[in-house]
Tab-separated table of C-alpha atoms in Angstrom:
chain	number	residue	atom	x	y	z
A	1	UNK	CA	87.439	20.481	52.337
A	2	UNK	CA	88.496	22.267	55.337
A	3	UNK	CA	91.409	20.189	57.315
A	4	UNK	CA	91.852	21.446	60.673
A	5	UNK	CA	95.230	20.670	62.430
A	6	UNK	CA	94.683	19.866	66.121
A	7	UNK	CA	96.670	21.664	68.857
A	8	UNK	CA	99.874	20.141	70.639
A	9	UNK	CA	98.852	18.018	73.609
A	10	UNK	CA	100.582	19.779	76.641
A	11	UNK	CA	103.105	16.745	77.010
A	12	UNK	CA	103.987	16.944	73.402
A	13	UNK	CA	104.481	21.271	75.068
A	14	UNK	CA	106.202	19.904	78.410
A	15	UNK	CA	109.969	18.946	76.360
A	16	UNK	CA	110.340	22.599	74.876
A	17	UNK	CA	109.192	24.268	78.103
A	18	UNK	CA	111.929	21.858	80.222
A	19	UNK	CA	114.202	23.510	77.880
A	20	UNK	CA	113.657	27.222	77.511
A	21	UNK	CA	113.892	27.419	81.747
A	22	UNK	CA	117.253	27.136	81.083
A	23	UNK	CA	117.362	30.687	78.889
A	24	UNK	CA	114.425	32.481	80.116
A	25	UNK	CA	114.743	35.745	81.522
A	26	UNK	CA	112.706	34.808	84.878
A	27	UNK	CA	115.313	31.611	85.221
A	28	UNK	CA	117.992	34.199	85.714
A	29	UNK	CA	115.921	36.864	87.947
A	30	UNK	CA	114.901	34.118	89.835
A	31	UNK	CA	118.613	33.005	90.779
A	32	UNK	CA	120.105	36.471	91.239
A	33	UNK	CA	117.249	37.224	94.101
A	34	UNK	CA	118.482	33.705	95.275
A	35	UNK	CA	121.976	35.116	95.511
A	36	UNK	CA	121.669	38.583	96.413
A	37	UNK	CA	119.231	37.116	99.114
A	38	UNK	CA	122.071	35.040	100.482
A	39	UNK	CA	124.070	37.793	101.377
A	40	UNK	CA	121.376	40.270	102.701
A	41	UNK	CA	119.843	37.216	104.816
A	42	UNK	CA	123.073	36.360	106.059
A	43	UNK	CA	124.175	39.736	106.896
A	44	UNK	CA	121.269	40.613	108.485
A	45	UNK	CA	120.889	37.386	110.261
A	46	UNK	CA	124.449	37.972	112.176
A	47	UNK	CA	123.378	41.780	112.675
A	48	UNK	CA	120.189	40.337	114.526
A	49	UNK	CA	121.872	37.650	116.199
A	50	UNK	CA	124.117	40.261	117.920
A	51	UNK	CA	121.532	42.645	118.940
A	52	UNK	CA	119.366	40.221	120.319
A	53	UNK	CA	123.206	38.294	122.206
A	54	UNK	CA	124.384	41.937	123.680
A	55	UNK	CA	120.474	42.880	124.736
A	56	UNK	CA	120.245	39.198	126.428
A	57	UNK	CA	123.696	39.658	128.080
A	58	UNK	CA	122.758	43.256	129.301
A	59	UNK	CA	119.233	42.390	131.056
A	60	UNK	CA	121.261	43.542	134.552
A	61	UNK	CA	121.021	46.917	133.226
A	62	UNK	CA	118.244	49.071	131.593
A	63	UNK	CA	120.161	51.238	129.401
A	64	UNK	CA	121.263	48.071	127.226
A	65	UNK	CA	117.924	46.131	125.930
A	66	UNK	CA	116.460	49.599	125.650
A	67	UNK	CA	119.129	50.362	122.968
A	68	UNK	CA	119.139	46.441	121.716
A	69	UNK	CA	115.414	47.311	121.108
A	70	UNK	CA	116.569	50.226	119.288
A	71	UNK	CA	118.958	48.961	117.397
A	72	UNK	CA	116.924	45.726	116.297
A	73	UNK	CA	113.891	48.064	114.869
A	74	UNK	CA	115.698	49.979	113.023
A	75	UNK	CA	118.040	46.800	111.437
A	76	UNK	CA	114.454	45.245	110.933
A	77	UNK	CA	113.139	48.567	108.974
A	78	UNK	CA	116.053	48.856	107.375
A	79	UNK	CA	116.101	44.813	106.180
A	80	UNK	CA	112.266	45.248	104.975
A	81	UNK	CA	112.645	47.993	102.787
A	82	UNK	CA	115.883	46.477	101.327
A	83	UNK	CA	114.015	42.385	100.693
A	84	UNK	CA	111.090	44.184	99.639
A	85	UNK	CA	113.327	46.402	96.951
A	86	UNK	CA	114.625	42.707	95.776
A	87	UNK	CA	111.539	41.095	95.549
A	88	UNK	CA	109.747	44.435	93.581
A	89	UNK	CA	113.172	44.010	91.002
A	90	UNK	CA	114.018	40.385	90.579
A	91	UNK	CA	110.383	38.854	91.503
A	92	UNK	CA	108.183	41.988	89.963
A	93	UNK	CA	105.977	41.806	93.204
A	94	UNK	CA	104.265	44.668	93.992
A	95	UNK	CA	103.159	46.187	97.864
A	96	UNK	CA	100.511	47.298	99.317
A	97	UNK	CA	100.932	51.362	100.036
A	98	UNK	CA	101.835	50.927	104.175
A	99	UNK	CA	98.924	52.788	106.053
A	100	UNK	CA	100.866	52.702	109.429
A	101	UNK	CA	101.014	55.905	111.078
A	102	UNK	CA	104.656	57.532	110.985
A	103	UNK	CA	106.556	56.513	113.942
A	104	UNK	CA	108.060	59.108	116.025
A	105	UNK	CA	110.090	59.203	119.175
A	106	UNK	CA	107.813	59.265	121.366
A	107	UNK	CA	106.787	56.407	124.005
A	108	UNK	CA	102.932	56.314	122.889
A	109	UNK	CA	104.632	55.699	119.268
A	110	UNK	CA	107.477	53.408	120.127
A	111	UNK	CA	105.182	51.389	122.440
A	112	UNK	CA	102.578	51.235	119.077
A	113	UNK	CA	105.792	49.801	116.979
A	114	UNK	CA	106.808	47.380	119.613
A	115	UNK	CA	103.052	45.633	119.957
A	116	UNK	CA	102.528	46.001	116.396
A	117	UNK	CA	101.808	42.551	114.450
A	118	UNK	CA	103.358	43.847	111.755
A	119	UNK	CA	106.808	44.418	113.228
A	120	UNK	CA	107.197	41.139	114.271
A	121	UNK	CA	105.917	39.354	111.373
A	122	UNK	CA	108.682	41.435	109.541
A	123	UNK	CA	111.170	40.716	112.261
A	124	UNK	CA	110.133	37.292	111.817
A	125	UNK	CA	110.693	37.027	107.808
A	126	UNK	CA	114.205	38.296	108.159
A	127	UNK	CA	114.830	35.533	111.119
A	128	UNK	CA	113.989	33.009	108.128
A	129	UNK	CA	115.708	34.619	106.043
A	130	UNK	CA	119.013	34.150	107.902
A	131	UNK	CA	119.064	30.568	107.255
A	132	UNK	CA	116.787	30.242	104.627
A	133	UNK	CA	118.378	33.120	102.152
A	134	UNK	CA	122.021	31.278	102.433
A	135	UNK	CA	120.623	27.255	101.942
A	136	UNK	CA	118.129	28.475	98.856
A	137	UNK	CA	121.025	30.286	96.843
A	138	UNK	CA	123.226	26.949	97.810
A	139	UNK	CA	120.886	24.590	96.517
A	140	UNK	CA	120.244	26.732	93.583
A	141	UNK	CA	124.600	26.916	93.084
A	142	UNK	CA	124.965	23.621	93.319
A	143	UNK	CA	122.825	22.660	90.921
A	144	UNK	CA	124.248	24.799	88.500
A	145	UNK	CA	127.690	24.249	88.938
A	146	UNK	CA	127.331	20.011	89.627
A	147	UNK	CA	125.360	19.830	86.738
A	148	UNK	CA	127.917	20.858	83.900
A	149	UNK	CA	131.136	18.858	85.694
A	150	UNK	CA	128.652	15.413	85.933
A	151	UNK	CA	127.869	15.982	82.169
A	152	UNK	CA	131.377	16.399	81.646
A	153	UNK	CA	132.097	12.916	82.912
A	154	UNK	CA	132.648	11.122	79.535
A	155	UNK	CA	135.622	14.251	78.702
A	156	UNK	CA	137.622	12.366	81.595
A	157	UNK	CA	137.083	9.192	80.537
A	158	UNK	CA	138.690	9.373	77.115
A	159	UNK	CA	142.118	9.128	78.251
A	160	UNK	CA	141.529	5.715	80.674
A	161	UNK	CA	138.374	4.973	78.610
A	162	UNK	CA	135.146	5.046	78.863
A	163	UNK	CA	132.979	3.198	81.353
A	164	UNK	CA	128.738	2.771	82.120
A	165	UNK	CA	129.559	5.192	85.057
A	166	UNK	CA	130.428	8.135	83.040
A	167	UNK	CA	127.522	8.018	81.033
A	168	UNK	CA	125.406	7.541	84.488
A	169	UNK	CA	127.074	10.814	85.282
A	170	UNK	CA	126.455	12.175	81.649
A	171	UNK	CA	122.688	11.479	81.666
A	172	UNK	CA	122.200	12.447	85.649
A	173	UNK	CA	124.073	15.982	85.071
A	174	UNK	CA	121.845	16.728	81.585
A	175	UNK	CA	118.405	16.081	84.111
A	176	UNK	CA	120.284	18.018	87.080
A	177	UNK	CA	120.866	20.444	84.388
A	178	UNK	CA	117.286	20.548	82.842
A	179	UNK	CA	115.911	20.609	86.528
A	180	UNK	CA	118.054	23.596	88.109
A	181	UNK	CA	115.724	26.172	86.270
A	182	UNK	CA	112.833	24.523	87.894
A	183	UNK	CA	114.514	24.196	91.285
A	184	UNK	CA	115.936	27.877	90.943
A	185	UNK	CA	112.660	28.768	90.466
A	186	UNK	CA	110.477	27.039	93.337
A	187	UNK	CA	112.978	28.461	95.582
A	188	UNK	CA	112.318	32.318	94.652
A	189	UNK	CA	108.691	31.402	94.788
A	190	UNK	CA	109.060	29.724	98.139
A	191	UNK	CA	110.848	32.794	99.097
A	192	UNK	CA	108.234	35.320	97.785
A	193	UNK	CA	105.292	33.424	99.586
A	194	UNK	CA	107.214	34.068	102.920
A	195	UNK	CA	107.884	37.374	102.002
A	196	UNK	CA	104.421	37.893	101.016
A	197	UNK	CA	102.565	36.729	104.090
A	198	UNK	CA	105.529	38.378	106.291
A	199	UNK	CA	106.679	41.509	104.966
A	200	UNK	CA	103.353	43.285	103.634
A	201	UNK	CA	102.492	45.830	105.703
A	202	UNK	CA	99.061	44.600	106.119
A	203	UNK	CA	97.615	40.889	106.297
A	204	UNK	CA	95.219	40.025	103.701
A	205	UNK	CA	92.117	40.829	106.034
A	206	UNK	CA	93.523	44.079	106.654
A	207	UNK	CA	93.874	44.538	103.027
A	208	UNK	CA	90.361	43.556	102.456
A	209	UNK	CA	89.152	45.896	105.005
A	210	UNK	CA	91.152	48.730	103.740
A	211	UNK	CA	90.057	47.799	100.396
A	212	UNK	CA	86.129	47.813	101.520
A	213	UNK	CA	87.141	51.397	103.158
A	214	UNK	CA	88.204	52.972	99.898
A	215	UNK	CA	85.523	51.941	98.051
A	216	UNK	CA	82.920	53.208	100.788
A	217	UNK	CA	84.839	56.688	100.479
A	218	UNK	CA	84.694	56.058	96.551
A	219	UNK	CA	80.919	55.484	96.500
A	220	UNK	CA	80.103	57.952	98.890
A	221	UNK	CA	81.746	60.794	96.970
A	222	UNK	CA	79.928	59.680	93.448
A	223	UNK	CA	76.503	59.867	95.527
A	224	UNK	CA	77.852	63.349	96.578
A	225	UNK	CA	78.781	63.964	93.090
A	226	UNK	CA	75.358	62.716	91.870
A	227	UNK	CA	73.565	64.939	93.947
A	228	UNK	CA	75.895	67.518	93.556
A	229	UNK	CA	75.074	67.429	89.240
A	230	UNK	CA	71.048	66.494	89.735
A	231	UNK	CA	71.014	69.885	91.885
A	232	UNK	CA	73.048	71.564	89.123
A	233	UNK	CA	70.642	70.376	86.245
A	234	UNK	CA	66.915	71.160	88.530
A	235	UNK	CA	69.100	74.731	88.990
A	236	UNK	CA	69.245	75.182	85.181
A	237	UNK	CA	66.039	73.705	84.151
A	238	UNK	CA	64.234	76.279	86.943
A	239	UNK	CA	66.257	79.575	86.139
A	240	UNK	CA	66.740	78.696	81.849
A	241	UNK	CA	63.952	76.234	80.071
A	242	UNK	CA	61.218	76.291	82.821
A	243	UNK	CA	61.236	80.490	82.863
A	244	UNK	CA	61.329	80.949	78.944
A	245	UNK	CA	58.713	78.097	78.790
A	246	UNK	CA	56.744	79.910	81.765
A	247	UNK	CA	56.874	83.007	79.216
A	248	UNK	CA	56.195	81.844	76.463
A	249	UNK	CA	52.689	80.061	77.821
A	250	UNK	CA	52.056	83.378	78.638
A	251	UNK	CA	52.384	85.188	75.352
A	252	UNK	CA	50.304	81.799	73.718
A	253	UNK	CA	47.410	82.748	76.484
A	254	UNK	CA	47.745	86.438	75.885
A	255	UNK	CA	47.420	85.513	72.019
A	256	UNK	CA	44.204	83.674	72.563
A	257	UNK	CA	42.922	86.265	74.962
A	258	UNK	CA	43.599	89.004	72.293
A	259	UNK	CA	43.203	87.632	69.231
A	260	UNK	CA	39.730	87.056	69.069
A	261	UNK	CA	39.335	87.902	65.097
A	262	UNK	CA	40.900	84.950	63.469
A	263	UNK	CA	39.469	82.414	61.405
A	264	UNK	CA	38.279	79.300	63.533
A	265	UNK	CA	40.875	76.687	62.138
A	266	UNK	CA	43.879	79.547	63.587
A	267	UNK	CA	42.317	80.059	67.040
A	268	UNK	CA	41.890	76.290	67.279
A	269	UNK	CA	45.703	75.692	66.731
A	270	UNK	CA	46.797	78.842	69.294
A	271	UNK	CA	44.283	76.948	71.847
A	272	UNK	CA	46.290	73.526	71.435
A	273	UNK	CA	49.688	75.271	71.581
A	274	UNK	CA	48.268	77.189	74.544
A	275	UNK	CA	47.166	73.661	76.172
A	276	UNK	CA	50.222	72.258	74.902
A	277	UNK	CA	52.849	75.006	76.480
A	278	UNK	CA	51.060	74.656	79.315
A	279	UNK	CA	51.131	70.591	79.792
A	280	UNK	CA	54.869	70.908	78.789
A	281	UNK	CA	55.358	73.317	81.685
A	282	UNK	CA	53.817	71.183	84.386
A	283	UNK	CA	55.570	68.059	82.811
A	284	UNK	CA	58.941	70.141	83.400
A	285	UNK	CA	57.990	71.185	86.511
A	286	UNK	CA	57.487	67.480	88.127
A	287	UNK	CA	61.059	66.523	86.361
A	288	UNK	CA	62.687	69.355	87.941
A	289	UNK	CA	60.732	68.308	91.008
A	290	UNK	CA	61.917	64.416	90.655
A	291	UNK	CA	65.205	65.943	90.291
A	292	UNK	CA	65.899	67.217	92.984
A	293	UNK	CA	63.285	69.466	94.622
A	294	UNK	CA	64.010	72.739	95.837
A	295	UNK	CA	62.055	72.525	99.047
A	296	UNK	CA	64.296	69.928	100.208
A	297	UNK	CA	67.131	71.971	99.994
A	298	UNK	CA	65.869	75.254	101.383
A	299	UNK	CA	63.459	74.070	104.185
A	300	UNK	CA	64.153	70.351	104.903
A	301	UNK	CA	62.322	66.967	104.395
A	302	UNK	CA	59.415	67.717	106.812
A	303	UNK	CA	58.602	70.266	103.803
A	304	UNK	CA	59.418	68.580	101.036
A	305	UNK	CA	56.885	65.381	102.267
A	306	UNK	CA	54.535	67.857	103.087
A	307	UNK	CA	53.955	68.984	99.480
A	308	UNK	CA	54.106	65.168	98.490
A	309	UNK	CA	51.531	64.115	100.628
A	310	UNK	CA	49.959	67.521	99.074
A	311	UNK	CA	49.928	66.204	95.311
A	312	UNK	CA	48.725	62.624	96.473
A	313	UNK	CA	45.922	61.635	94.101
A	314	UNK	CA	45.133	59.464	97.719
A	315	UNK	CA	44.934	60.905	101.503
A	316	UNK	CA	47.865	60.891	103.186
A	317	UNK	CA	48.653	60.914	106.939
A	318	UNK	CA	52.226	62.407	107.187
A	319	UNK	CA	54.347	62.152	110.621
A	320	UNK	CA	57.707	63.842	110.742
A	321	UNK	CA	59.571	63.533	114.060
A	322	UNK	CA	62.973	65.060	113.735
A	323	UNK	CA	65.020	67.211	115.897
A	324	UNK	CA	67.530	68.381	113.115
A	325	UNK	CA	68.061	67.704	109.941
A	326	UNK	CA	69.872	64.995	108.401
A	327	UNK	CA	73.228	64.917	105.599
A	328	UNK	CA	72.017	65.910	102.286
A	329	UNK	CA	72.598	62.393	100.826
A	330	UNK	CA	70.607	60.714	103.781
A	331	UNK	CA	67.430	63.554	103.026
A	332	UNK	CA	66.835	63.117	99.043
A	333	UNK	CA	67.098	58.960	99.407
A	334	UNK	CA	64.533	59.715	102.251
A	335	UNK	CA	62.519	61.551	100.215
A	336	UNK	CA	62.906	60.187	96.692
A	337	UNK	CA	61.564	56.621	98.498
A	338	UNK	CA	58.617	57.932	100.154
A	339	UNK	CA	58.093	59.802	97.071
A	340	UNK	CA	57.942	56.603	94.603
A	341	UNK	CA	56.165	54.358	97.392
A	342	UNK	CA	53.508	56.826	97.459
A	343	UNK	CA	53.429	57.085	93.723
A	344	UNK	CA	53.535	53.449	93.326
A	345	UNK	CA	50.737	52.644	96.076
A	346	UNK	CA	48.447	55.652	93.957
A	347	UNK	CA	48.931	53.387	90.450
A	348	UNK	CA	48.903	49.999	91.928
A	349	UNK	CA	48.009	48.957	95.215
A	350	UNK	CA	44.342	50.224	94.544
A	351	UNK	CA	44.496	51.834	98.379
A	352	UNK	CA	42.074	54.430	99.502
A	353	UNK	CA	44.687	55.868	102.493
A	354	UNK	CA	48.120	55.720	103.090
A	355	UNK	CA	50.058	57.104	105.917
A	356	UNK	CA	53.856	57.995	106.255
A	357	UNK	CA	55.989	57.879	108.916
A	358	UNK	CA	59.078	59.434	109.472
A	359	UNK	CA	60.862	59.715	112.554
A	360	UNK	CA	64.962	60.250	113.730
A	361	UNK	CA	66.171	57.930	116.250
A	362	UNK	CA	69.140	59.946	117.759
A	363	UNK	CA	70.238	57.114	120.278
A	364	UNK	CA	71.362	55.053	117.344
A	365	UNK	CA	71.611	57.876	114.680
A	366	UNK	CA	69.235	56.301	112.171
A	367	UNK	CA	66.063	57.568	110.069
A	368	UNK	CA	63.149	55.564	110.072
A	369	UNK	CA	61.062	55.413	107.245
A	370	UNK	CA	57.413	54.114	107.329
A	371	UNK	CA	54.857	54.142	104.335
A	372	UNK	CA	51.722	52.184	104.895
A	373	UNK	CA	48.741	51.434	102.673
A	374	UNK	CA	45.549	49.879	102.942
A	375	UNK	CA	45.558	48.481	99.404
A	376	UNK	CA	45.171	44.953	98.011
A	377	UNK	CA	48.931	44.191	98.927
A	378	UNK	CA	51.284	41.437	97.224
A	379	UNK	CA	53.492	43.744	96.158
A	380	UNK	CA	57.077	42.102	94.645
A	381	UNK	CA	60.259	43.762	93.651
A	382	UNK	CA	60.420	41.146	90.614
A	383	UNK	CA	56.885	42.634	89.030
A	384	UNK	CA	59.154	45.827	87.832
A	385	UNK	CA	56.687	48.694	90.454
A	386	UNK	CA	60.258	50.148	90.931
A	387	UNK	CA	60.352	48.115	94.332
A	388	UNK	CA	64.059	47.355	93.469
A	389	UNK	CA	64.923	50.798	92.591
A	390	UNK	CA	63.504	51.871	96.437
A	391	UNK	CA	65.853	49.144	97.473
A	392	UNK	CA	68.743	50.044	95.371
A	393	UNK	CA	68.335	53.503	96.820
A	394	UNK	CA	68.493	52.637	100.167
A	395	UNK	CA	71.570	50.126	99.897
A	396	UNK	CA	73.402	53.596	98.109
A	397	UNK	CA	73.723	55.090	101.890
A	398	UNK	CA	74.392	51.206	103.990
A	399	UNK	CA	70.565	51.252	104.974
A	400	UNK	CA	68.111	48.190	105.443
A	401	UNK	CA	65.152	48.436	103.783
A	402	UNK	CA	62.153	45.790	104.367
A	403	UNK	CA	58.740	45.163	102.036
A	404	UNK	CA	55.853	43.406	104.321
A	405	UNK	CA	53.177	42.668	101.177
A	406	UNK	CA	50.853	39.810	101.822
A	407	UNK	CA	47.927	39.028	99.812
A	408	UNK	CA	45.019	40.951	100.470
A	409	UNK	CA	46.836	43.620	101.736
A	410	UNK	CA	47.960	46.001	104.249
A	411	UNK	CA	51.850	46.600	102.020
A	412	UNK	CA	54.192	48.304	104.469
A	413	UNK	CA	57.682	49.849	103.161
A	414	UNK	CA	60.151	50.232	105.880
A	415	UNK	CA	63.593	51.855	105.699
A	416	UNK	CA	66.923	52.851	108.103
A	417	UNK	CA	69.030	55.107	107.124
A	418	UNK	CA	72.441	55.531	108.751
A	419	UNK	CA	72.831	59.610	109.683
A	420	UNK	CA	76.289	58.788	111.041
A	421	UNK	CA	78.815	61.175	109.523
């Protein structure tokens, strides 16, 4: 029989958690950043205090706010990267890498520093900090220190005996005692959530935004990359298997030319590998083509549509209005989702025409994209006709891409492409 022992409820937990706060390590941490931020909150309160007292009393002059200023930036600096050190040692938080421009002296850069949210909001943590720094590590002291001389009530009372109160004092000091972990505690944290909203040197939107920056850098350079290793592999397929392939069809069609004088069942098999070599060749040739085709690179996408309009098992109509060409990225998306509408409206749609449209819109630095059958229409990207892939593709450089597919027909495919570098 299998007897399973249930887990501890988390009150039967709550009694041995009380009492490890008062020997864990983060108990400790917790009230040396409450004491070490005493004295650097203090300290730097009174240095702030002053600056801001001689700049107020000098406002007759010029000279004396302007080095008050000064003087109260670089305290402030100074302060940050000192609480943030504590906090990073004693609290384990990390910060943000600052993406501030380096200050220098000059007034464009001074002026930035001065209207800068993030100076004051630094400025302002240390302002709290003054008072808050010195009446956190207090609390925290107290608690400490009252806790053992109330639980050593009942010591004093041997001598004139022992009364209710010193057993009042015995059981308050043991919960003052088993609370100033807890309370040592809330007041680091209280502390860190100040520091965290004040003295990272972003806000959490500018995080988010820096955040959304670095990943559009990230994706952008694996699309380059992408690119970058499709061209590699077309390059090797075209100069390596396609050529020897290309050769070796050859030698098979020279063999069946030539070799007239062998028995039926022999010239049968060099005619199949002869077919064969030769369907292989043109199956290579459309995956080095779907690849990444070399007409795009050398002469553009007005080219490179051209031919695929060309090898349409339907007519096409093909429009290409641009002025110059487009990023590399921006061209093969272009031309990989005309290519796959086209080849999905030749196996599906059942159209007899289909025209494309391309055309650059240099006021707003976008390519337009326009592929239009007259088939029986109700296309959807959920049927798996590689709908979502066109999508997908179009997403990879920010653009907008919109399927118009009722019933009955005509289906339109329309893309924009960003061309903004």
């Amino acid at each position: 029989m299998d007897i399973s022992v249930p887990q501890a409820l988390p009150w039967r937990r709550a009694p041995r958690v009380i009492v490890a706060g008062l020997w864990a390590r983060r108990t400790w941490l917790s009230l040396v950043h409450l004491v070490t931020g005493s004295v650097v909150g203090t300290l730097g309160g009174i240095v702030i205090g002053v600056l801001i007292a001689a700049g107020a009393g000098g406002l007759v002059t010029i000279v004396v706010p302007a080095a008050a200023l000064a003087a109260l930036l670089i305290t402030s600096a100074a302060l940050t990267a000192v609480q943030r050190s504590r906090h990073t040692a004693f609290l384990g938080i990390r910060w943000p890498d600052d993406q501030s421009p380096p200050v220098t002296f000059t007034f464009e850069s001074i002026v930035g520093v001065v209207k800068s949210t993030k100076t004051w909001r630094q400025f302002s943590y240390h302002v709290i900090a003054g008072v808050y720094g010195f009446l956190a590590a207090s609390v925290a002291i107290t608690a400490w220190t009252i806790a053992p001389a109330m639980m050593a009530s009942p010591l004093l009372g041997l001598n004139g005996g022992l009364e209710v109160r010193h057993f009042a004092y015995l059981l308050g000091g043991t919960i003052l005692l088993l609370a100033a972990p807890w309370i040592t505690r809330g007041l680091a944290e209280l502390d860190a959530v100040f520091a965290r909203q004040l003295l990272a040197g972003t806000t959490r939107a500018q995080e988010l935004e820096l955040r959304v920056s670095d990943l559009t850098v990230s994706r952008d350079s694996t699309v380059d990359a992408a690119d970058a290793e499709r061209r590699r592999i077309e390059r090797d397929l075209h100069d390596g298997a396609q050529q020897r392939l290309t050769s070796l069809a050859m030698n098979l069609g020279i063999a069946r030319a030539t070799l007239t004088d062998l028995p039926e069942d022999a010239r049968k098999a060099l005619a199949e590998a002869h077919e064969e070599s030769k369907q292989v060749l043109t199956d290579l040739r459309d995956l080095v083509r779907g690849l990444h085709p070399a007409v795009l690179e050398d002469r553009g996408l007005d080219a490179a549509l051209s031919a695929v309009a060309a090898r349409s098992p339907i007519p096409v109509r093909l429009k290409v209005d641009m002025e110059r060409r487009v990023a590399r990225d921006v061209e093969a998306v272009a031309y990989f989702v005309i290519s796959e509408a086209l080849t999905n409206t030749a196996r599906h749609s059942g159209a007899e025409h289909a025209e494309v449209e391309v055309v650059l819109d240099a006021d707003r630095d976008l390519l337009r994209l326009r592929v239009v059958d007259d088939g029986r229409g109700g296309a959807d990207p959920e049927s798996g006709t590689g709908l979502r892939g066109l999508a997908d593709r179009v997403r990879s450089v920010d653009g907008r891409f919109i399927l118009t597919s009722p019933l009955g027909g005509p289906t339109t495919i329309e893309a924009e492409l960003p061309c903004a570098s």
